[in-house]
Coordinates of C-alpha atoms and ligand atoms in Angstrom, one line a residue:
X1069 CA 0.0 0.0 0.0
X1070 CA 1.2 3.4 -0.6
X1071 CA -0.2 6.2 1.6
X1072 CA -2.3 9.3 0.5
X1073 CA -0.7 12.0 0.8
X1074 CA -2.6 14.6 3.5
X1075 CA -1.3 17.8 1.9
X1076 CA -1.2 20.3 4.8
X1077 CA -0.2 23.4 2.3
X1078 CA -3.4 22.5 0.0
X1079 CA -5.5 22.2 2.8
X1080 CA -4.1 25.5 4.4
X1081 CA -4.8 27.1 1.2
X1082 CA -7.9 26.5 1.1
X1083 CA -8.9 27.2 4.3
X1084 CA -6.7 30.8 4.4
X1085 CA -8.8 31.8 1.6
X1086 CA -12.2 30.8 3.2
X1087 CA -10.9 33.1 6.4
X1088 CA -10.1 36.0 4.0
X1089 CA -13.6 35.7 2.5
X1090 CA -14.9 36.0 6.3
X1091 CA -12.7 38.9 7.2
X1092 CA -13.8 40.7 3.9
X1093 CA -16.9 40.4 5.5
X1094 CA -16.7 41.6 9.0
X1095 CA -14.9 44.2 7.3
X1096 CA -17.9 45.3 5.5
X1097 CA -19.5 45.3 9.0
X1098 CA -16.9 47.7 10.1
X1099 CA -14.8 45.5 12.0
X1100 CA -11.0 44.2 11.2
X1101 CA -9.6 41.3 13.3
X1102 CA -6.2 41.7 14.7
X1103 CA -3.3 40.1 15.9
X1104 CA -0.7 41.1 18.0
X1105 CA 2.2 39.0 17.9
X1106 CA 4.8 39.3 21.0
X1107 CA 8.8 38.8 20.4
X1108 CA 10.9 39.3 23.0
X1109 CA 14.7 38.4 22.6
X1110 CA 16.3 37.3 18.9
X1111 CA 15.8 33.8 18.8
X1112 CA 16.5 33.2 15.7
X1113 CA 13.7 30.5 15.2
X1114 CA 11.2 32.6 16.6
X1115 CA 12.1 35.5 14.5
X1116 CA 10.9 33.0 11.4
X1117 CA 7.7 32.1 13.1
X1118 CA 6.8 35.6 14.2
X1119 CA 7.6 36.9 10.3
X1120 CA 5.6 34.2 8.8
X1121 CA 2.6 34.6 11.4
X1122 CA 2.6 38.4 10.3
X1123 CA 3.0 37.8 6.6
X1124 CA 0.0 35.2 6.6
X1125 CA -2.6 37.8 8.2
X1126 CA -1.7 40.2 5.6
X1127 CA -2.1 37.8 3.2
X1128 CA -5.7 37.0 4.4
X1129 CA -6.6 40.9 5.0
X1130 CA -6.6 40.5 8.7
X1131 CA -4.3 43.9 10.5
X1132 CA -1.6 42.5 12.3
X1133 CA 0.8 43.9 14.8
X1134 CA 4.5 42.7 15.5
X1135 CA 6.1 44.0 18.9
X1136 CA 9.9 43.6 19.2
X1137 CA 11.3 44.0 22.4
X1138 CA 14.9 43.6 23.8
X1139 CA 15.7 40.3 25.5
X1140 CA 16.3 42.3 28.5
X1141 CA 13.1 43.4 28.7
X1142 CA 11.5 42.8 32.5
X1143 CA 8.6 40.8 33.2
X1144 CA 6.6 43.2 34.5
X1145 CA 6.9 45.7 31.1
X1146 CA 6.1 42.8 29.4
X1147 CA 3.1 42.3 31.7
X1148 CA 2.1 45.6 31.3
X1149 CA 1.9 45.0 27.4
X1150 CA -0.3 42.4 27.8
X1151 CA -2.4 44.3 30.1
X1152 CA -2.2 46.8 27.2
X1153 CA -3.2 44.5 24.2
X1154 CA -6.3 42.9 26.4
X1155 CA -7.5 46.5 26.7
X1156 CA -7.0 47.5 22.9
X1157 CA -10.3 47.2 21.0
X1158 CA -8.7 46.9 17.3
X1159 CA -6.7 43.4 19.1
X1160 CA -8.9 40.4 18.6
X1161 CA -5.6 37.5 19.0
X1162 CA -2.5 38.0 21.3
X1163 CA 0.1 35.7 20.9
X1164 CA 3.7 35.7 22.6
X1165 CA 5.7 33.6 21.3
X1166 CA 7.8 31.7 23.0
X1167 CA 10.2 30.5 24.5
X1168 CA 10.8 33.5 26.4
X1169 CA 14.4 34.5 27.9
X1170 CA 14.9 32.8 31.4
X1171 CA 14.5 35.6 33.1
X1172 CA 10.6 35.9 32.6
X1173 CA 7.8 33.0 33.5
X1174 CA 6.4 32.0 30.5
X1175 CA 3.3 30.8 32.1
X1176 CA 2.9 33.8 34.3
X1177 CA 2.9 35.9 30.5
X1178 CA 0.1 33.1 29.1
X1179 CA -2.3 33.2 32.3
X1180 CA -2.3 37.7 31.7
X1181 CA -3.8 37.3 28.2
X1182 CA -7.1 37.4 28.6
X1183 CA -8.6 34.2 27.8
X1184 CA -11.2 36.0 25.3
X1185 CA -8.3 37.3 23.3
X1186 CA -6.0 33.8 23.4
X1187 CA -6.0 32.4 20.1
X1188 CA -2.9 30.3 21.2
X1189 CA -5.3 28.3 23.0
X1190 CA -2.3 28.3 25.9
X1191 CA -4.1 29.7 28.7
X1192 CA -5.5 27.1 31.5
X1193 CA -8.8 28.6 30.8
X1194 CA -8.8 27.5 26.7
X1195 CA -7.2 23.9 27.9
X1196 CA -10.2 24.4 30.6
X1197 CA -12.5 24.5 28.2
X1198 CA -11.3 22.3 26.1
X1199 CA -11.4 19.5 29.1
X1200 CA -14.6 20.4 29.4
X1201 CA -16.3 20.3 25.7
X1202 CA -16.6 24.7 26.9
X1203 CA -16.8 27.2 24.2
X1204 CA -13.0 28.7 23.6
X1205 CA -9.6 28.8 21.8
X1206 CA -8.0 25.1 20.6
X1207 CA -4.3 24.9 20.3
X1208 CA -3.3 25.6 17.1
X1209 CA -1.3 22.6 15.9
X1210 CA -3.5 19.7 17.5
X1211 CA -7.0 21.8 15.8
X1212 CA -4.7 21.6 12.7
X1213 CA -4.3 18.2 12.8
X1214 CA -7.9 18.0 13.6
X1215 CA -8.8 19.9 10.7
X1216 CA -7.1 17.3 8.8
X1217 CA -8.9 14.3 9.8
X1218 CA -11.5 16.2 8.7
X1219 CA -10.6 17.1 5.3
X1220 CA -10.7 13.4 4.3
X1221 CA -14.1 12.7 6.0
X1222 CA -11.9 10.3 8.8
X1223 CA -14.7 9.4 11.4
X1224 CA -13.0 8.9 14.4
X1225 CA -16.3 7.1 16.1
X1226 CA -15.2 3.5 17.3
X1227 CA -11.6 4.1 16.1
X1228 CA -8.7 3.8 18.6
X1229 CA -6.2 6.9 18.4
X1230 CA -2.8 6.8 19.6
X1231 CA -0.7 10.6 20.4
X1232 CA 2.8 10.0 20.7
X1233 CA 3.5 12.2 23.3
X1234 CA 1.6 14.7 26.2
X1235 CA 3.0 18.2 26.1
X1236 CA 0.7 20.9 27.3
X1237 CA 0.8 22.7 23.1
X1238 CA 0.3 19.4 21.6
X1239 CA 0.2 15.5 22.6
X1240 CA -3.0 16.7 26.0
X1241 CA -5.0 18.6 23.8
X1242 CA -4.6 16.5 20.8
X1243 CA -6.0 13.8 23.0
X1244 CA -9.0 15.6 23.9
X1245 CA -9.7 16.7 20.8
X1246 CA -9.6 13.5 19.4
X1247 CA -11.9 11.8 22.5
X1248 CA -14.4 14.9 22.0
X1249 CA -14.9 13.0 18.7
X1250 CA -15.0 9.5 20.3
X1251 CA -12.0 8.1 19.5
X1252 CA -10.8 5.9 21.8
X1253 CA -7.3 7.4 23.1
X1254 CA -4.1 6.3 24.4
X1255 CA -1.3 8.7 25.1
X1256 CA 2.2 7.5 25.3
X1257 CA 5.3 9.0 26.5
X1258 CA 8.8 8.4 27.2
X1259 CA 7.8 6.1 30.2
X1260 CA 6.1 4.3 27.9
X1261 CA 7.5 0.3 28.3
X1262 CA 6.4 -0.8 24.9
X1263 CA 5.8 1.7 22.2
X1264 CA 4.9 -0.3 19.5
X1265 CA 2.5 -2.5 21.3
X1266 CA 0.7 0.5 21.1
X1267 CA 1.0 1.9 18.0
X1268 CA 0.4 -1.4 16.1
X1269 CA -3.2 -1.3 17.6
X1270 CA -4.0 2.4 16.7
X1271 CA -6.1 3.2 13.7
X1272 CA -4.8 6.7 13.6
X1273 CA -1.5 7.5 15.2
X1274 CA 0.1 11.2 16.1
X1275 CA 3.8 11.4 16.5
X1276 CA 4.3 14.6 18.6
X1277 CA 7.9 13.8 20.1
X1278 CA 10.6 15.7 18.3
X1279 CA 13.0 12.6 17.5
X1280 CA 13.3 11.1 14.4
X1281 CA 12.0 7.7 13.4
X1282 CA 9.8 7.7 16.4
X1283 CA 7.7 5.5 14.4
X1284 CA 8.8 3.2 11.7
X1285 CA 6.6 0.7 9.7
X1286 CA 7.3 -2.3 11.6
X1287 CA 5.3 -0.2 14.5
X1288 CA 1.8 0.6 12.2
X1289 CA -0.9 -1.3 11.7
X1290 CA -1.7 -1.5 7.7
X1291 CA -4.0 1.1 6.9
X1292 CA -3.5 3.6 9.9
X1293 CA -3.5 7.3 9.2
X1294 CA -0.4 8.3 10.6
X1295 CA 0.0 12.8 11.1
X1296 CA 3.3 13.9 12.3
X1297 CA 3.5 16.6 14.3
X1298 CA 7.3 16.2 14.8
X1299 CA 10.2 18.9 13.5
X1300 CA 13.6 18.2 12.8
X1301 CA 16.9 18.0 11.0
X1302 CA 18.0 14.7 9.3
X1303 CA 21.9 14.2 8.9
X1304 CA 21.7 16.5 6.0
X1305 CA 20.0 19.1 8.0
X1306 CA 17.0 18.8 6.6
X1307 CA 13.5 19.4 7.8
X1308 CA 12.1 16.0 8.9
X1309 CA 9.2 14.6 11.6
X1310 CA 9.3 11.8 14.0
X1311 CA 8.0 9.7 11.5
X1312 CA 9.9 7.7 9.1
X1313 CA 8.2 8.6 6.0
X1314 CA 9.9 6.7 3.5
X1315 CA 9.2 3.0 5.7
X1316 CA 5.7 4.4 7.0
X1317 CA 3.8 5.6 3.4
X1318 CA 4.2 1.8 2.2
X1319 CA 1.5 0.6 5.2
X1320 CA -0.4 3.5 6.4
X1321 CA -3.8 4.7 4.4
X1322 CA -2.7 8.5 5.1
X1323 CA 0.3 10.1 6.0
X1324 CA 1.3 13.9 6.9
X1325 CA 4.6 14.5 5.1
X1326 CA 7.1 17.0 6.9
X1327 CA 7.7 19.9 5.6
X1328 CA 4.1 20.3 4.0
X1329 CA 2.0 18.2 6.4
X1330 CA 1.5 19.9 10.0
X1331 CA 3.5 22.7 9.8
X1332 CA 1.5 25.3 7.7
X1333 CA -1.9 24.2 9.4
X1334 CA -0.2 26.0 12.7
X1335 CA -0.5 29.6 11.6
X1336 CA -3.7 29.0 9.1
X1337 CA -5.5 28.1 12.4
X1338 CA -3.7 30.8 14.2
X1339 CA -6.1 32.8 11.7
X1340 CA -9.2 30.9 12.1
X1341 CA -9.2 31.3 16.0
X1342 CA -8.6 35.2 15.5
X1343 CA -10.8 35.7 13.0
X1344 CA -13.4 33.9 15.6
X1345 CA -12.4 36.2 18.1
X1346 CA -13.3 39.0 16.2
X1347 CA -16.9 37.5 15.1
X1348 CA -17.6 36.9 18.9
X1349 CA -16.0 40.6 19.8
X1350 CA -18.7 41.9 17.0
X1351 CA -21.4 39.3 18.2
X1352 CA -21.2 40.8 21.7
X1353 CA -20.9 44.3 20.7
X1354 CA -24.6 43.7 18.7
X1355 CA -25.9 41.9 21.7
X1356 CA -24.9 44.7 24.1
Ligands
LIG2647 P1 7.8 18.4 24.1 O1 7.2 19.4 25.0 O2 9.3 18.2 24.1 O3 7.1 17.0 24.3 C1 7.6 15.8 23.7 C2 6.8 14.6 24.2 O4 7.4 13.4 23.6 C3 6.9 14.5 25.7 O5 5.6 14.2 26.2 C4 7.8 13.2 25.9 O6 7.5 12.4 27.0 C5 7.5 12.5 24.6 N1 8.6 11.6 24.3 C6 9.9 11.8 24.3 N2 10.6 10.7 23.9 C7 9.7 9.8 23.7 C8 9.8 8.4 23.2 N3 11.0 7.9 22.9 N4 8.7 7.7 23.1 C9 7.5 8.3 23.4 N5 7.3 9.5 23.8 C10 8.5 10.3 23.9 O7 7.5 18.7 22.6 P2 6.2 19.4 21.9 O8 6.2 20.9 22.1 O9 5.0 18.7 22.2 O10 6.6 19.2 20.3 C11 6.7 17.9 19.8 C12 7.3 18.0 18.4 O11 6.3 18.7 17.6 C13 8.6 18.8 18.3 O12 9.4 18.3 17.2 C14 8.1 20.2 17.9 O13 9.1 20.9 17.2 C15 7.0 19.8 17.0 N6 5.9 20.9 16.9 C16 5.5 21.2 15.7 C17 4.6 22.1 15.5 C18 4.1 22.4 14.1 O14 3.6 23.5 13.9 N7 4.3 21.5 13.2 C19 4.0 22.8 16.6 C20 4.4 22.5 17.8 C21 5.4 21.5 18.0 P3 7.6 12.9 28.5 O15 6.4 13.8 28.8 O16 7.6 11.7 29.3 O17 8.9 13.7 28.6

């Protein structure tokens, strides 16, 4: 069997241009949804992420601000630009990107964005909600992966999903998201005694680990649809996932490549939860 291809920049594509038909729209209604991206320090990684996250809200007509700060900014300025952005009506998403320099609690940052305005999905109130089947913001990479599923009618009813790691951004809500539509889930992790006893029962199977060949084709059941989440260099320095593509595409169904799979479905819904923000901001501003 050779895998389908699950073509996350077609996908994105498609759905960029349904949220630049939507902001056209609220435009016309008077309203423009923003988003203010935070950098602070000159990671050099970050600096790529925060440019592309910009670039794709112009693209879709959405108004976007980028805020630079020095990596020796304080904590508390930084606060205090948070407190700023929560306050600022034409600011629909605030996103800080992270990691932030040592000197400042990342999770202190997250918790002052207000949870109406976190279209990160990072703030214990969105993973709240989440738990909970509540209205609010879903992470961007696991609703990406989500959004995926989707896009190739995958009912998860009845089906047994594995996620290949639990981190707070990805492998916890991924879970959820996946038992909200009735998957059966098991989460695995590096205590984990026997990986592939796990993965060889899984009829779909997220690798969110960030190590290579975390999952090889020995270790999936024919006809799994396998999305990896995973980013890293091979020996030649090349972008690769966890997931041994090559080994993999000859026994799964479907199968995120890396670049092209995961990756770009981060920022596109980046867009679809701000443009949501900004519907609801307008929604409440009619009912009020
Ligand atoms: P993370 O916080 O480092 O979490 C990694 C998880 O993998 C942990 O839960 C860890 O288990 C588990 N793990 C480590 N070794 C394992 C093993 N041998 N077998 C099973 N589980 C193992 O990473 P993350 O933030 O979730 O990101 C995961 C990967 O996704 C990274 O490569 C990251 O770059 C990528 N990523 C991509 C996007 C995108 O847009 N495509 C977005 C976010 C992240 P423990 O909890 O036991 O330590």
């Amino acid at each position: 069997m050779t895998a389908q291809l699950i073509d996350g920049n077609a996908l994105s594509k498609q759905l960029r241009a349904q949220v630049a038909t939507d902001t056209a729209k609220l435009k016309a209604q008077g309203l423009t949804p923003g988003l203010a991206v935070v950098l602070v320090g000159d990671n050099p990684a970050s600096q790529v992420y925060v440019r592309n996250k910009v670039k794709a809200c112009e693209d879709a007509g959405l108004h976007s601000v980028l805020e630079k700060y020095d990596a020796t900014m304080t904590e508390a300025d930084l606060l205090a630009r948070v407190a700023a952005l929560n306050n600022d009506e034409s600011i629909h998403g605030i996103l800080v990107q992270l990691p932030l320099p040592a000197h400042i609690d990342g999770q202190k940052v997250i918790e002052a964005i207000s949870p109406a305005k976190d279209v990160d999905g990072f703030h214990i109130a969105s993973a709240g909600a989440l738990m909970t089947g509540m209205p609010g913001f879903w992470p961007c990479t696991p609703y990406g992966c989500m959004k995926m599923l989707e896009s190739i009618g995958y009912n998860l009813k009845g089906k047994h999903a594995v996620v290949i790691g639990r981190s707070n951004i990805v492998g916890k809500p991924m879970a959820l998201m996946l038992l909200q539509q009735n998957a059966t889930v098991t989460i695995c992790h590096s205590g984990t005694p026997d990986l592939k006893a796990m993965t060889l029962q899984a009829d779909v199977i997220v690798a969110a680990v960030g190590k290579r060949n975390v999952l090889t084709a020995d270790m999936v059941k024919p006809g799994a649809v396998v999305l990896d989440v995973g980013m890293n260099r091979n020996d030649e320095s090349k972008l690769c996932g966890d997931v041994d593509f090559e080994g993999v595409k000859e026994v799964a169904s479907y199968i995120t490549p890396v670049p092209g799979g995961v990756g770009p479905m981060t920022i596109t819904m980046l867009l679809v939860n701000t443009l949501e923000s900004a519907q609801r901001a307008l929604s409440e501003k009619q009912h009020a």
